[in-house]
Coordinates of C-alpha atoms and ligand atoms in Angstrom, one line a residue:
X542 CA -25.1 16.3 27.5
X543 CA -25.2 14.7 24.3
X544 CA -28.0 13.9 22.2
X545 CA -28.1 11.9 19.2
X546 CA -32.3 11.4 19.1
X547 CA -33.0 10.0 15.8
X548 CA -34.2 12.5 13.0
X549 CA -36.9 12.4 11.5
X550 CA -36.2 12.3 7.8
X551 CA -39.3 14.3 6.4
X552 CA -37.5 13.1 2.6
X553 CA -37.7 9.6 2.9
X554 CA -41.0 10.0 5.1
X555 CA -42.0 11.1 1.8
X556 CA -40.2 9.2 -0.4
X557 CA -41.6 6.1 1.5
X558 CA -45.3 7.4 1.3
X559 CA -45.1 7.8 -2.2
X560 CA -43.4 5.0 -3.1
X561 CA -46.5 3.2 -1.7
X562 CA -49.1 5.4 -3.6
X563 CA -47.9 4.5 -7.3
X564 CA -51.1 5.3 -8.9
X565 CA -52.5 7.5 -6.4
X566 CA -55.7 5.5 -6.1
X567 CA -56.9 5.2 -2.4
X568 CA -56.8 1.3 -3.0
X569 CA -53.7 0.9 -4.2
X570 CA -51.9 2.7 -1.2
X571 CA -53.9 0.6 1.3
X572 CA -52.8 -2.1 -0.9
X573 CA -49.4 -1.6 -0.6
X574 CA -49.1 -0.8 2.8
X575 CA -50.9 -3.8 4.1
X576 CA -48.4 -5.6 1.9
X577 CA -45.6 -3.7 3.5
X578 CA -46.9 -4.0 6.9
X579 CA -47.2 -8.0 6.5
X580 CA -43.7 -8.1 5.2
X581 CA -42.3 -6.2 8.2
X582 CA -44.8 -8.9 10.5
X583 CA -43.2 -11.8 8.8
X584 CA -39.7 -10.3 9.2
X585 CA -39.9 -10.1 12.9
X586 CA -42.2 -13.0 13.4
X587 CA -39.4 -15.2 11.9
X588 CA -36.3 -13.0 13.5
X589 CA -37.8 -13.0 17.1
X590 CA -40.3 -16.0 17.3
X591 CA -40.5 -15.9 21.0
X592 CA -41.8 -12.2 20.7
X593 CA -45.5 -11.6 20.1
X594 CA -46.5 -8.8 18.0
X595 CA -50.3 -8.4 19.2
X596 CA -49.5 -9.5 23.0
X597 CA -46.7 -6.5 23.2
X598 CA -43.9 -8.2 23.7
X599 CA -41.1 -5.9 20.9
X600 CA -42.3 -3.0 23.7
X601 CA -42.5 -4.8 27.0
X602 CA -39.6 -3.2 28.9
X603 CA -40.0 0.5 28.1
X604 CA -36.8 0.8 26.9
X605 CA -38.2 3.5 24.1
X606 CA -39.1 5.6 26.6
X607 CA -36.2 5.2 29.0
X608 CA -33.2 7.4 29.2
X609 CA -30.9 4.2 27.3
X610 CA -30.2 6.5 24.5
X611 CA -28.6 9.0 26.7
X612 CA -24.9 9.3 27.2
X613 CA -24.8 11.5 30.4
X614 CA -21.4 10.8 32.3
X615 CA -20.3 8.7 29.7
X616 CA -16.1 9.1 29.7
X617 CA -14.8 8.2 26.0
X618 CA -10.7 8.1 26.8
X619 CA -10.0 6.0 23.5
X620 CA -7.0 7.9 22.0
X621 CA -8.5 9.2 18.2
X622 CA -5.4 9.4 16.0
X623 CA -6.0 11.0 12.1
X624 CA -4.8 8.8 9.6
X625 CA -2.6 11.1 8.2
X626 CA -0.3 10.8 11.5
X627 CA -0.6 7.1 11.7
X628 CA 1.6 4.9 9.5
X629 CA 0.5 1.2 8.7
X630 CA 3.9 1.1 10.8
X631 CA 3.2 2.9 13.3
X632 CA -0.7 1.2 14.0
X633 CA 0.6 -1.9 14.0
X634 CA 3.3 -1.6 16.4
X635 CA 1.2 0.5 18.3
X636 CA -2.1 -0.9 18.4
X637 CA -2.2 -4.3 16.5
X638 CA 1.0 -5.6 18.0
X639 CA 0.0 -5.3 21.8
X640 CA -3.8 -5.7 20.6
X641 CA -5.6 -2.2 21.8
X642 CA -8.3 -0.1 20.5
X643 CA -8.2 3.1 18.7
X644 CA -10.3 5.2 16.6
X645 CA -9.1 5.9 13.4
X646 CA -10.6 9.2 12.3
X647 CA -10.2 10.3 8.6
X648 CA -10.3 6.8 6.8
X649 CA -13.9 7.4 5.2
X650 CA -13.6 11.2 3.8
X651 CA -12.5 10.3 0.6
X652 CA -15.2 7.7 0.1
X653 CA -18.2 8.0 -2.1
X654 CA -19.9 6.4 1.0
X655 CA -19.3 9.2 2.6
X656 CA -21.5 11.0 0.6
X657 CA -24.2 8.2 -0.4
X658 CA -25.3 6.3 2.3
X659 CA -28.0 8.2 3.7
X660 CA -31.7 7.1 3.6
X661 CA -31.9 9.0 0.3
X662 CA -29.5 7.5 -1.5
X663 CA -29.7 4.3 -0.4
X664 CA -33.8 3.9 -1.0
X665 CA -33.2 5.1 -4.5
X666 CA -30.6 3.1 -5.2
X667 CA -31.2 -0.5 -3.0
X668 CA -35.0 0.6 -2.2
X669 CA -36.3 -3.1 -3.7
X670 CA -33.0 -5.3 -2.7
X671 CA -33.4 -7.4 0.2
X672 CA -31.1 -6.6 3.1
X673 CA -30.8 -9.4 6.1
X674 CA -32.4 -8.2 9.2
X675 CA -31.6 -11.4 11.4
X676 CA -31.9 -15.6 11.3
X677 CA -34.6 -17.7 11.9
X678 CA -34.5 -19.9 14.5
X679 CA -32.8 -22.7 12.0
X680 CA -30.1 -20.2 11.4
X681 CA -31.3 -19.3 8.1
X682 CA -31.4 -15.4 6.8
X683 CA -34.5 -13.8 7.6
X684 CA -34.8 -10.5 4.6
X685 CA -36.5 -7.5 3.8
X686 CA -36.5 -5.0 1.1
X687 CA -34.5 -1.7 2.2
X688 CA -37.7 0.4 1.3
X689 CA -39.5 -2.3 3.5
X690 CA -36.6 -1.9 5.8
X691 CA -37.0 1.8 6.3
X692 CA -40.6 2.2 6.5
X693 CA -40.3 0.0 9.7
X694 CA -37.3 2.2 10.9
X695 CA -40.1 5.2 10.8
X696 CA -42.7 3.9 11.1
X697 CA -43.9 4.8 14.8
X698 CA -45.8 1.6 15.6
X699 CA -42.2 0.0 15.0
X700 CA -38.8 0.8 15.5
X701 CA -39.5 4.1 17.5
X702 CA -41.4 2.1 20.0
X703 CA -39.4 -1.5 20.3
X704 CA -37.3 -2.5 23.0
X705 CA -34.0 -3.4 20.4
X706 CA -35.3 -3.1 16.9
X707 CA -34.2 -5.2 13.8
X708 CA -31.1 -4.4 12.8
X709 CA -29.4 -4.9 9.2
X710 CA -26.4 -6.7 9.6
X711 CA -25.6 -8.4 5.9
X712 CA -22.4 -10.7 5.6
X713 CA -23.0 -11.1 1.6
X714 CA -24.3 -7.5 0.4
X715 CA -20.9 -7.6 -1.6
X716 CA -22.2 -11.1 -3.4
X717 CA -25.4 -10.2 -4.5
X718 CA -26.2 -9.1 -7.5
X719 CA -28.2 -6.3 -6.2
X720 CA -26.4 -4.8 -3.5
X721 CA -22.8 -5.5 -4.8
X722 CA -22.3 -2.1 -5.9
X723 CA -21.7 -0.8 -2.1
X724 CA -18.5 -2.6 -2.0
X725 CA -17.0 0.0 -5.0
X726 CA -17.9 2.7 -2.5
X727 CA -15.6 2.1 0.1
X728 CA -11.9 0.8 0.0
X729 CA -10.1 -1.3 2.9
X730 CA -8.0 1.3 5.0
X731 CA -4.4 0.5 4.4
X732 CA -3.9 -0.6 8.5
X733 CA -6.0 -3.6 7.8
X734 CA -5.1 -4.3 4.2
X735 CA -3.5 -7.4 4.9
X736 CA -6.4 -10.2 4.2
X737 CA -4.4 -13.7 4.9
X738 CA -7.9 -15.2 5.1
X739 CA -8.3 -15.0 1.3
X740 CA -5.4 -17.7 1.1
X741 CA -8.2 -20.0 2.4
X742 CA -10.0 -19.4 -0.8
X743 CA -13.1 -17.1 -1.5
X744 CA -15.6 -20.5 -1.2
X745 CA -14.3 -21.5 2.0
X746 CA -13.1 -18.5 3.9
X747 CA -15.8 -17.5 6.8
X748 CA -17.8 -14.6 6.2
X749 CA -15.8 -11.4 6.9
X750 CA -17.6 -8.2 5.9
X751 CA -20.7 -6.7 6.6
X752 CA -23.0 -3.9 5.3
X753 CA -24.4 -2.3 9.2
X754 CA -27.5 -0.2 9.5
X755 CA -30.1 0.5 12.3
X756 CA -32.0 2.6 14.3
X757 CA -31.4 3.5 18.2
X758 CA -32.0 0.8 20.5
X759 CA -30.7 -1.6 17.8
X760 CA -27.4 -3.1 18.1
X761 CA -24.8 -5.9 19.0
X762 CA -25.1 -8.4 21.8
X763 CA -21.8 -8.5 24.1
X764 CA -19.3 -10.9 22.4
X765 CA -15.6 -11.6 21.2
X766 CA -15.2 -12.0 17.1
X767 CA -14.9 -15.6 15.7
X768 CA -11.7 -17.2 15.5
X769 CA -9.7 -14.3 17.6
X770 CA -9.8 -12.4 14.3
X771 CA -9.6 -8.4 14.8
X772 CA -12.2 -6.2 13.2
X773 CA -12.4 -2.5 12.0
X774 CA -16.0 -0.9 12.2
X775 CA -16.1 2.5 10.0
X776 CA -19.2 4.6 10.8
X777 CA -20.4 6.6 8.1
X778 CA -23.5 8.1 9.3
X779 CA -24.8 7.9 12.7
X780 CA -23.4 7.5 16.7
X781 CA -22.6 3.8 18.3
X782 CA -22.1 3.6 21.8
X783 CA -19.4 0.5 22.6
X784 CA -18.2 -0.7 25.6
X785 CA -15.0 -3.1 25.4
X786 CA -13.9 -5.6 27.9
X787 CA -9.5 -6.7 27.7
X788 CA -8.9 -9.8 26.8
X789 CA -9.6 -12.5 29.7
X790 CA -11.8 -11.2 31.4
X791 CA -14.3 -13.6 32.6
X792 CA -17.6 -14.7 30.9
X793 CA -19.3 -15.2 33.8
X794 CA -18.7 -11.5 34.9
X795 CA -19.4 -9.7 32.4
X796 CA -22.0 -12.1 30.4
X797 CA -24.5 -13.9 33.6
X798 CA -26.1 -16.0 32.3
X799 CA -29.9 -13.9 32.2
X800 CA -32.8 -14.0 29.9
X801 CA -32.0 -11.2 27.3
X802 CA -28.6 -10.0 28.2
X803 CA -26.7 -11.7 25.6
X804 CA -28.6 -10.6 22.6
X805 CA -29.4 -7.2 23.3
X806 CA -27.1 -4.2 23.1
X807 CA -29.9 -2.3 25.0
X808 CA -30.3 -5.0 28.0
X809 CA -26.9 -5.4 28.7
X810 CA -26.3 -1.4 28.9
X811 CA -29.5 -1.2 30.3
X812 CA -28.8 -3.8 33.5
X813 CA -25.1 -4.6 33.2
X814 CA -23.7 -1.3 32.4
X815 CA -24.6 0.4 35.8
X816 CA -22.8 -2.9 37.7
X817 CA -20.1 -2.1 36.0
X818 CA -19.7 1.2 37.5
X819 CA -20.2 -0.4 41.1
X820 CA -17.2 0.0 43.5
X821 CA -17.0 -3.7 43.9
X822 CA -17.2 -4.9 40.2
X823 CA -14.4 -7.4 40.3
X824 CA -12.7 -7.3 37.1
X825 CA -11.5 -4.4 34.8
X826 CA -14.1 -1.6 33.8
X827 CA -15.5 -1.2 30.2
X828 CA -13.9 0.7 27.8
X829 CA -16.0 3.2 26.5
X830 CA -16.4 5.2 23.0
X831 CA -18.8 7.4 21.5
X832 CA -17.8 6.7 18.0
X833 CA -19.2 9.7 15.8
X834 CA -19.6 9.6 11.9
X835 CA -16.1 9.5 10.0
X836 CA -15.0 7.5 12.8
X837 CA -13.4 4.0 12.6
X838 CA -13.0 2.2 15.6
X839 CA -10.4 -1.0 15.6
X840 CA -11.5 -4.1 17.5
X841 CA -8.3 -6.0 18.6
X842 CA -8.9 -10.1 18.8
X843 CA -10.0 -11.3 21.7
X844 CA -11.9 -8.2 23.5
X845 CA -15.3 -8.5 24.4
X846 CA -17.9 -5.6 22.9
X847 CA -21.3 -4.6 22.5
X848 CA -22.9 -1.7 20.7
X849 CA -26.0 -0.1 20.9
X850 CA -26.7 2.4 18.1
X851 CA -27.6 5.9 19.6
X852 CA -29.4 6.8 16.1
X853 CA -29.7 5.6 12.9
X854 CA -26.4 4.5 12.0
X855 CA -24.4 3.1 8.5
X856 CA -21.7 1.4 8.7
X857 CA -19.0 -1.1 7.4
X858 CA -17.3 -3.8 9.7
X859 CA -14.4 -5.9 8.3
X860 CA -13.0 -8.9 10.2
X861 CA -9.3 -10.2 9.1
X862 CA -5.6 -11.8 10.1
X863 CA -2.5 -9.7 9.8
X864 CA 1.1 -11.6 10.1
X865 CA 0.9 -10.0 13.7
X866 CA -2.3 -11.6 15.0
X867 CA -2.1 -14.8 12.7
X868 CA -0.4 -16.8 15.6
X869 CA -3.5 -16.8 17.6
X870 CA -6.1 -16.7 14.7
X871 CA -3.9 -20.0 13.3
X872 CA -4.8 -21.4 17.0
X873 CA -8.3 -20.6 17.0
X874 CA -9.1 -22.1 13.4
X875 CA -7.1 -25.5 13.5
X876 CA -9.5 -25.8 16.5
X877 CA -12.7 -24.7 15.5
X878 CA -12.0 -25.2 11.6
X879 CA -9.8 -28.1 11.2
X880 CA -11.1 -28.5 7.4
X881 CA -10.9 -25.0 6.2
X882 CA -7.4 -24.8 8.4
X883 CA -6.0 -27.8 6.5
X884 CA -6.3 -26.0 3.1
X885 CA -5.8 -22.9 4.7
X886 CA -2.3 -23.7 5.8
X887 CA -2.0 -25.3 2.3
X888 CA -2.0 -21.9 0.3
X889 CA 0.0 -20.2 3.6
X890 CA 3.1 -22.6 2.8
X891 CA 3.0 -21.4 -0.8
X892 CA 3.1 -17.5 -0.6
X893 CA 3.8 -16.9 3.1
X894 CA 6.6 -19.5 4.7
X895 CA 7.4 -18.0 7.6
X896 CA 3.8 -18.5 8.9
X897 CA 3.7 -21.8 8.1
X898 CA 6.7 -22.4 9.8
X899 CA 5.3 -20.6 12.7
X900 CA 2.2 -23.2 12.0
X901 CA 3.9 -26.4 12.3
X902 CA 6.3 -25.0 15.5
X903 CA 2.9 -24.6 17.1
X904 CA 1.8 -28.0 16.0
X905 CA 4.9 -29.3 17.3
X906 CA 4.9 -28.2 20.7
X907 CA 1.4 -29.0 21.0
X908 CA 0.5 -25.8 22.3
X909 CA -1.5 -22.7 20.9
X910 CA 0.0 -19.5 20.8
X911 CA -2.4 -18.4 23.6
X912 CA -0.6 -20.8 25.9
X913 CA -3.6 -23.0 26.1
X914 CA -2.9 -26.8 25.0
X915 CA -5.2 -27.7 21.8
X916 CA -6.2 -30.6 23.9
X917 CA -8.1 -28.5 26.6
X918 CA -10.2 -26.8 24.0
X919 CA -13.3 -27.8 24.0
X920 CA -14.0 -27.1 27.7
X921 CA -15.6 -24.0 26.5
X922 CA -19.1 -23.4 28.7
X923 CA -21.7 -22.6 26.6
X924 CA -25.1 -21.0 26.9
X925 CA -27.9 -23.4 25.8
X926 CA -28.7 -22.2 23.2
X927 CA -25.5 -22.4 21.2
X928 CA -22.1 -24.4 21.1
X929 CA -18.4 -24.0 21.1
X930 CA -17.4 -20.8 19.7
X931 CA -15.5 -21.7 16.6
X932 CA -17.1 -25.4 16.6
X933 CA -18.2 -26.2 13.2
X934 CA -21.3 -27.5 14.7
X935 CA -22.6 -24.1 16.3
X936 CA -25.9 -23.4 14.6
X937 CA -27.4 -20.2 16.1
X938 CA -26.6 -17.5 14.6
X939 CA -27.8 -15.0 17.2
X940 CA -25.8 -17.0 20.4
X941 CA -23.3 -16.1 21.9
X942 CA -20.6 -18.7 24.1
X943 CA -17.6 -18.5 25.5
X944 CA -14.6 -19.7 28.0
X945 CA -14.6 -18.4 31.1
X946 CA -11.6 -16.4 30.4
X947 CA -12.9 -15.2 27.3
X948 CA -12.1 -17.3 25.1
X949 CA -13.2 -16.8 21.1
X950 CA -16.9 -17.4 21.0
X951 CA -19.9 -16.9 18.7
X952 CA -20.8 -13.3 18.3
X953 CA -24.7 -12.4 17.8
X954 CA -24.3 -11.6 14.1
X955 CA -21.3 -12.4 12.6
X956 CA -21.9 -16.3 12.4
X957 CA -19.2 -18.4 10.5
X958 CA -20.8 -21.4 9.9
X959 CA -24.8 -21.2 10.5
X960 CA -26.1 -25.5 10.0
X961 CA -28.3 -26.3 7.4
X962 CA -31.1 -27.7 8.9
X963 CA -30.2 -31.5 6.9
X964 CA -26.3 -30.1 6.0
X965 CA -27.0 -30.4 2.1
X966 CA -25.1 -26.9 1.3
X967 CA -21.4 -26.6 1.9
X968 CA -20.9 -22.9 0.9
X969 CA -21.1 -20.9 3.9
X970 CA -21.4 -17.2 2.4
X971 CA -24.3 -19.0 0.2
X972 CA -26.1 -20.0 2.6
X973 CA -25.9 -17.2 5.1
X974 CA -27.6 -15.7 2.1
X975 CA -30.2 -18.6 1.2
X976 CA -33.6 -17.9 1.4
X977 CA -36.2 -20.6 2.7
X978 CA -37.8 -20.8 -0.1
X979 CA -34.5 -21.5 -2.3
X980 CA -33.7 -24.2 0.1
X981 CA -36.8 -25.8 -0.7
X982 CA -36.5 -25.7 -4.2
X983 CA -32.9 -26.7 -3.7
X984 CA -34.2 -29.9 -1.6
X985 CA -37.0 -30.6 -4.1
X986 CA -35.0 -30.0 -6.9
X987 CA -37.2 -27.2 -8.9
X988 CA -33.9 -25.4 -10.8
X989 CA -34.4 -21.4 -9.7
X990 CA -35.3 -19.1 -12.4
X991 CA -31.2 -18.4 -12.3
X992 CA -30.2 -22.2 -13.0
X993 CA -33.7 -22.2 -15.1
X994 CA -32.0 -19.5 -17.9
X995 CA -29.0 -21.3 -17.5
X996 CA -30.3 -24.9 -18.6
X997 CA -32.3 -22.9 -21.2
Ligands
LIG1880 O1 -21.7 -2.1 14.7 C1 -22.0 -3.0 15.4 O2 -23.1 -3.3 15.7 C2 -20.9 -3.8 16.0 C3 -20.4 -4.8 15.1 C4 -19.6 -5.9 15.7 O3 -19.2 -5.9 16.8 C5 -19.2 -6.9 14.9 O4 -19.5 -6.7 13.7 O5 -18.6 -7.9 15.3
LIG1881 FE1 -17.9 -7.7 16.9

């Protein structure tokens, strides 16, 4: 059996502790852990609203102390191919083109990443940036300091005991001043080099990459990536458990519709998993991988998935549109994005006719690639608490909604267009980022200290 129990890192233990006793005076270390400790409150007040803290409710199901983290049994069939023996080619004629999962293995060794991100490194160097650990319940970013962050991942009255911990999942770490440096530590795999997203323009193209970390239990909600777009998810320290569901099969199935299942990694493997393995499940079985560190798994467009981190895990997720898959992305964003798609399709006539041709084929017969008919689109059923998948007007963040055969929906984390609660801002990568308390200066007009030195 495999066992991936999280370590305990004595180091950053340490590093933590001290960190929090600058001065060494027994004043300032109760100081500065009360501060921490109402920092890490507020953060899962505002992520999780409808859990109390004092009444129990991060803990009420056990799951800590039940065997979720265990992968007894567990068959991982994915094919694992070295990317030495696997052309950009090859992949895409045998793996993009029919849309199927792989793991890539290989892709990260020559990355400094490979080598920094660990606790260590990472608290020294991003210890005091703000990482996002989830959205409030108006969709905006809720943040926490990685130092913060980590003291919550160790921190036994935390992380070790919650049901699905908070997990870092931050769409703009490569905008902000602070954390930017992470993207020079990692390059793009040539396989999913081609980006014809960025012809939308780097203001108006959804948010497509995103800095992962989090300790067992944490994880990813079972959903299908916005706008049919594919993703590649390289693991640089750390073990994810996935389980992937082809294209079509039904919502209904493998989503009910019951309280907790869509959010949490840890309920659905915890309660759907096992039906899954019934001899009457109805529709095709999950797809399961163990994906290890060094390991890139490829997400084809339009398969359901959900992750559930085994330990604490790093990682970097991509989302894009190759010339292969663009068809059906093109389908899914004159739907969902009829703006964006307009200029979109602008740029695409310029440097890339042959798709725009495709484009206005499409248009023509008045039929997505998918075979559905644009006009039958929005019969999408969604959960109450969000809207259409690629619907500009879907505002939660953590929601997830789909077709019943699947169609593209709104994953937990990876949220393209989160609403500003009175739709002032336009940006969306800004305002995944925006803080509260920017908005409000924004609304009232008080100039941030950034715009302040500017004016100056
Ligand atoms: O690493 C994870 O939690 C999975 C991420 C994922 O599915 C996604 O980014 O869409
Ligand atoms: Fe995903």
């Amino acid at each position: 059996m495999r066992s991936f129990e999280p370590l305990a890192s004595t180091l950053v233990a340490k590093q933590i502790k001290k960190a929090g006793a600058a001065t060494d005076s027994d004043d300032t270390v109760t100081t500065s852990f009360r501060r921490r400790e109402r920092k890490i409150r507020a953060a899962k007040r505002a992520a999780r609203g409808e859990l109390s803290i004092t009444k129990g409710d991060w803990r009420k199901h056990g799951f800590a102390k039940s065997n979720v983290l265990s992968t007894e049994g567990i068959v991982d069939s994915v094919e694992r191919v070295h990317c030495s023996e696997l052309s950009v080619e090859d992949f895409v004629e045998r793996f993009e083109r029919p849309r199927l999962p792989v793991v890539i293995t290989g892709l990260c060794d020559t990355w400094r990443a490979a080598k920094d991100w660990n606790e260590e490194t990472l608290l020294q160097r991003y210890g005091d940036h703000k990482f996002k650990v989830g959205s409030d319940d108006d969709g905006y970013a809720v943040r926490l300091k990685l130092k913060h962050y980590l003291a919550y991942v160790h921190d036994r009255e935390h992380a070790p005991a919650d049901d699905s911990p908070l997990y870092i999942f931050d769409g703009t770490f490569a905008d902000r001043r602070g954390s930017r440096g992470l993207r020079r530590e990692y390059e793009v795999p040539p396989h999913f080099r081609e980006d014809l997203m960025r012809l939308a323009g780097d203001k108006r193209r959804p948010p497509y990459r995103w800095l992962v970390m989090g300790p067992g239990r944490s994880g990813s909600g079972l959903h299908i990536d916005p706008l049919a777009t594919s993703a590649w998810n390289a693991l640089v320290q750390g073990h994810k458990r996935w389980a992937l569901f082809p294209p079509g099969t039904p919502r209904h199935v493998v989503l009910p519709r019951e309280k907790g299942l869509e959010r949490e990694a840890v309920s659905w493997f915890t309660r759907m998993y096992p039906r899954t393995q019934a001899p009457d499940w109805p529709t095709a079985r999950p797809i399961d991988i163990i994906q290890g560190p060094g390991e890139t798994v490829y997400v084809p467009g339009g398969w359901w998935h959900t992750v559930l981190n085994l330990d604490l895990t790093i990682a970097v997720t991509h989302n894009y549109c190759s010339t292969s898959t663009f068809p059906a992305i093109w389908a899914h964003t004159r739907r969902g994005r009829p703006k964006m798609s307009a200029r979109w399709l602008a740029q695409i006539r310029k440097e890339r006719p042959d798709l725009a041709a495709l484009a206005d084929e499409l248009a023509q017969r008045g039929e997505d690639e998918d075979g559905t008919s644009s006009s039958s689109s929005s019969s999408s059923s969604s959960s109450s608490s969000s809207s259409s998948s690629d619907s500009s007007s879907s505002r939660s963040g953590d929601a997830t909604s789909a077709d019943e055969d699947g169609e593209v929906n709104q994953p937990p984390r990876k949220q393209l267009k989160p609403n500003p609660p009175d739709g002032v801002l336009s940006n969306t990568d800004r305002r995944e980022g925006m803080s509260r308390r920017v908005l409000r200066r924004f609304r009232t007009g008080a100039p941030s200290w950034r715009l302040r030195m500017k004016l100056a």
